[in-house]
CSV table of C-alpha atoms in Angstrom, one decimal:
chain,number,residue,atom,x,y,z
A,1,UNK,CA,-24.7,-47.3,17.1
A,2,UNK,CA,-23.4,-48.6,13.8
A,3,UNK,CA,-26.4,-47.2,12.0
A,4,UNK,CA,-25.8,-43.7,13.4
A,5,UNK,CA,-22.2,-43.6,12.3
A,6,UNK,CA,-23.1,-45.0,8.9
A,7,UNK,CA,-25.7,-42.3,8.5
A,8,UNK,CA,-23.2,-39.6,9.6
A,9,UNK,CA,-20.7,-40.8,7.1
A,10,UNK,CA,-23.3,-40.8,4.3
A,11,UNK,CA,-24.4,-37.2,5.2
A,12,UNK,CA,-20.8,-35.9,5.1
A,13,UNK,CA,-20.2,-37.6,1.8
A,14,UNK,CA,-23.3,-36.1,0.3
A,15,UNK,CA,-22.3,-32.6,1.6
A,16,UNK,CA,-18.8,-32.8,0.2
A,17,UNK,CA,-19.9,-34.1,-3.2
A,18,UNK,CA,-22.1,-31.0,-3.6
A,19,UNK,CA,-19.1,-28.7,-2.8
A,20,UNK,CA,-16.9,-30.5,-5.3
A,21,UNK,CA,-19.3,-29.8,-8.2
A,22,UNK,CA,-19.8,-26.1,-7.4
A,23,UNK,CA,-17.7,-24.8,-10.4
A,24,UNK,CA,-17.2,-25.6,-14.0
A,25,UNK,CA,-14.3,-27.9,-14.8
A,26,UNK,CA,-13.2,-26.2,-18.0
A,27,UNK,CA,-12.4,-22.8,-16.4
A,28,UNK,CA,-13.9,-21.0,-19.4
A,29,UNK,CA,-14.3,-17.8,-17.4
A,30,UNK,CA,-10.5,-17.3,-17.5
A,31,UNK,CA,-10.2,-17.6,-21.3
A,32,UNK,CA,-10.6,-13.9,-22.3
A,33,UNK,CA,-10.0,-12.7,-25.8
A,34,UNK,CA,-8.6,-9.2,-26.3
A,35,UNK,CA,-8.3,-7.3,-29.5
A,36,UNK,CA,-6.2,-4.1,-29.3
A,37,UNK,CA,-6.3,-1.2,-31.7
A,38,UNK,CA,-2.6,-0.3,-31.6
A,39,UNK,CA,0.4,-2.1,-33.1
A,40,UNK,CA,3.2,-3.5,-31.1
A,41,UNK,CA,5.6,-0.8,-32.3
A,42,UNK,CA,3.3,1.9,-31.1
A,43,UNK,CA,3.1,0.4,-27.6
A,44,UNK,CA,6.9,-0.1,-27.5
A,45,UNK,CA,7.5,3.6,-28.6
A,46,UNK,CA,5.1,4.8,-25.9
A,47,UNK,CA,6.8,2.6,-23.2
A,48,UNK,CA,10.2,4.1,-24.2
A,49,UNK,CA,9.0,7.7,-23.8
A,50,UNK,CA,7.4,7.0,-20.4
A,51,UNK,CA,10.5,5.5,-19.0
A,52,UNK,CA,12.7,8.3,-20.3
A,53,UNK,CA,10.5,11.1,-18.8
A,54,UNK,CA,9.7,9.4,-15.4
A,55,UNK,CA,11.8,10.1,-12.4
A,56,UNK,CA,13.2,7.1,-10.5
A,57,UNK,CA,13.3,9.1,-7.3
A,58,UNK,CA,10.6,8.0,-4.8
A,59,UNK,CA,7.9,10.5,-4.0
A,60,UNK,CA,8.7,12.5,-0.9
A,61,UNK,CA,12.3,11.5,-0.7
A,62,UNK,CA,13.8,15.0,-1.2
A,63,UNK,CA,15.0,16.9,1.8
A,64,UNK,CA,13.5,20.4,2.1
A,65,UNK,CA,15.9,23.2,1.7
A,66,UNK,CA,16.7,25.0,5.0
A,67,UNK,CA,14.6,28.0,5.7
A,68,UNK,CA,16.3,31.4,5.8
A,69,UNK,CA,16.0,33.1,9.2
A,70,UNK,CA,17.2,36.4,10.5
A,71,UNK,CA,17.2,35.2,14.1
A,72,UNK,CA,20.5,34.2,15.7
A,73,UNK,CA,20.7,30.6,17.0
A,74,UNK,CA,22.2,31.8,20.3
A,75,UNK,CA,19.3,34.1,20.9
A,76,UNK,CA,16.8,31.2,20.2
A,77,UNK,CA,18.7,29.0,22.7
A,78,UNK,CA,18.7,31.8,25.3
A,79,UNK,CA,15.0,32.3,24.9
A,80,UNK,CA,14.3,28.6,25.2
A,81,UNK,CA,16.5,28.3,28.4
A,82,UNK,CA,14.6,31.3,29.9
A,83,UNK,CA,11.2,29.8,29.1
A,84,UNK,CA,12.2,26.5,30.6
A,85,UNK,CA,13.5,28.3,33.7
A,86,UNK,CA,10.3,30.3,34.1
A,87,UNK,CA,8.2,27.1,33.8
A,88,UNK,CA,6.6,28.1,30.4
A,89,UNK,CA,7.7,24.8,28.9
A,90,UNK,CA,6.3,21.8,30.7
A,91,UNK,CA,8.6,18.7,31.1
A,92,UNK,CA,8.2,15.2,32.4
A,93,UNK,CA,4.7,14.0,33.4
A,94,UNK,CA,3.4,17.6,33.4
A,95,UNK,CA,3.9,17.9,29.7
A,96,UNK,CA,0.8,15.8,28.9
């Protein structure tokens, strides 16, 4: 029984040591060198013009202007009431 548990511990230790050495320790893949072609002043001038011309209003936040209609609101309500009375507009579970 003791030999089985010792063997299991040794197998687990061997498995975890392989996982621990899976990557480089110096993290050299994160050290990226970048050489730009523009000066700092050019970038700052471009950033200033972008912020001056961009709208701070979120997209789609404007309310649409009301549509112009020649139909009277009382006539529309009367037609809707008549359609409901005649059963042309389903309601309740029948509306599915």
